[in-house]
């Protein structure tokens, strides 16, 4: 049986022991060593190297706090034993040791993302390339150039050429047959879209078309087009048109289902923007459910847009959702436990400690540094002088005695604002760390080789953006 040594600080020692006892039986045995510092989160590799002097032959691994800074690979070499970071929060240790099942791979997917640059005819080539790069970074596989009805697009060919030169796959979205022919001649990979009335275009182009019905409700026209393309053995996608709420969403989903049953092997495309863009609600939930439906349909591609600013993260959201849904389907599992990044507003387990547990920790604090935690009961601030609990951050200020310490007051204001947001929304809060917004916002990341000092200052925050 593997034997693990857990390193911790004085304040966390008893809590760590409780957590480890509660996950027994385990497939490992363990010991805890408190290495002579009060706060486990301030541990560094250099500190461990200096203070850990006893023989380690009896152990197979060392687990250090998740916030331990320094080069653990080098520390492992120096100590002659593998050293790894555990989770940042003690109560995540059971999950860390796979007590909730093995970690699933979400690197694979089977749905391509077509990201449309809307009104591309009004944009310069430089702007088109810039938007394409943004979409690519967000997870798009194909850049869709959106055309406007009865609007001249003189630089269409040049736009396609520049995108292709930079390695992009390109589709062009237009109901004008002449624009589609121009696009194909310029090297476009896909054409959106051909109706039964414009199927003749296929004789003029080599690009892969997306077939749509004459009218969204005219299923027969789309079926006829599909059968024609199967007969002539040409590659294509079929799109039954997803209608917005409340103008036929359910009926349109049923059309896709019937189409898949009729043609189990063809490529399906679903335009999700009609729902995500035209519903004033956070897109993360909408896109996640739609991609789940697409996964059940075995859809091969989705078309998404970014017209409304509330849908600005749609490509990122769909990119993650398609990976999670693929993993869930292939593992015959619910879409749970694969990633926390689709939980952008609320957390699964936001309050790690109860008021009584926080109170117990506070009673052992002997220094003046403020600690901030949240529980279901509110926001808690404590140091050697006692524990304060409030639901309004402003209520703390008279008791913090920071009138003559502006930088510390500013720091406490920032941290208490974060704590309040986390408490009200039901999110994880960890002092000196920005709140996690999952796929809804870019994560600025954190350098685990260097240590942040307690009670962050303006100097530490310099250069950091959007990390509330």
Short mmCIF file of N, CA and C in Angstrom, two decimals, residues 373-374 379 414-424 429:
data_model
loop_
_atom_site.label_atom_id
_atom_site.label_comp_id
_atom_site.label_asym_id
_atom_site.label_seq_id
_atom_site.Cartn_x
_atom_site.Cartn_y
_atom_site.Cartn_z
N UNK A 373 -13.08 34.45 5.15
CA UNK A 373 -13.73 33.25 4.63
C UNK A 373 -15.23 33.52 4.50
N UNK A 374 -15.90 32.67 3.75
CA UNK A 374 -17.35 32.77 3.65
C UNK A 374 -17.98 31.42 4.00
N UNK A 379 -20.12 36.49 5.61
CA UNK A 379 -18.69 36.74 5.42
C UNK A 379 -18.04 36.80 6.80
N UNK A 414 -11.10 45.38 -1.50
CA UNK A 414 -11.14 44.49 -2.67
C UNK A 414 -11.53 43.08 -2.26
N UNK A 415 -10.88 42.57 -1.22
CA UNK A 415 -11.15 41.19 -0.80
C UNK A 415 -12.58 41.01 -0.28
N UNK A 416 -13.07 41.98 0.46
CA UNK A 416 -14.43 41.87 0.98
C UNK A 416 -15.47 41.98 -0.15
N UNK A 417 -15.15 42.78 -1.17
CA UNK A 417 -16.05 42.86 -2.33
C UNK A 417 -16.12 41.50 -3.03
N UNK A 418 -14.95 40.88 -3.22
CA UNK A 418 -14.94 39.54 -3.81
C UNK A 418 -15.73 38.55 -2.96
N UNK A 419 -15.49 38.63 -1.65
CA UNK A 419 -16.16 37.70 -0.74
C UNK A 419 -17.68 37.87 -0.81
N UNK A 420 -18.13 39.13 -0.88
CA UNK A 420 -19.58 39.35 -0.95
C UNK A 420 -20.16 38.80 -2.25
N UNK A 421 -19.48 39.05 -3.37
CA UNK A 421 -19.95 38.51 -4.65
C UNK A 421 -20.05 36.99 -4.58
N UNK A 422 -19.00 36.37 -4.05
CA UNK A 422 -18.98 34.91 -3.96
C UNK A 422 -20.09 34.40 -3.05
N UNK A 423 -20.29 35.08 -1.92
CA UNK A 423 -21.31 34.64 -0.97
C UNK A 423 -22.71 34.77 -1.57
N UNK A 424 -22.98 35.90 -2.22
CA UNK A 424 -24.32 36.11 -2.78
C UNK A 424 -24.62 35.17 -3.95
N UNK A 429 -14.77 31.17 -2.69
CA UNK A 429 -13.94 32.34 -2.41
C UNK A 429 -12.67 31.87 -1.73
#
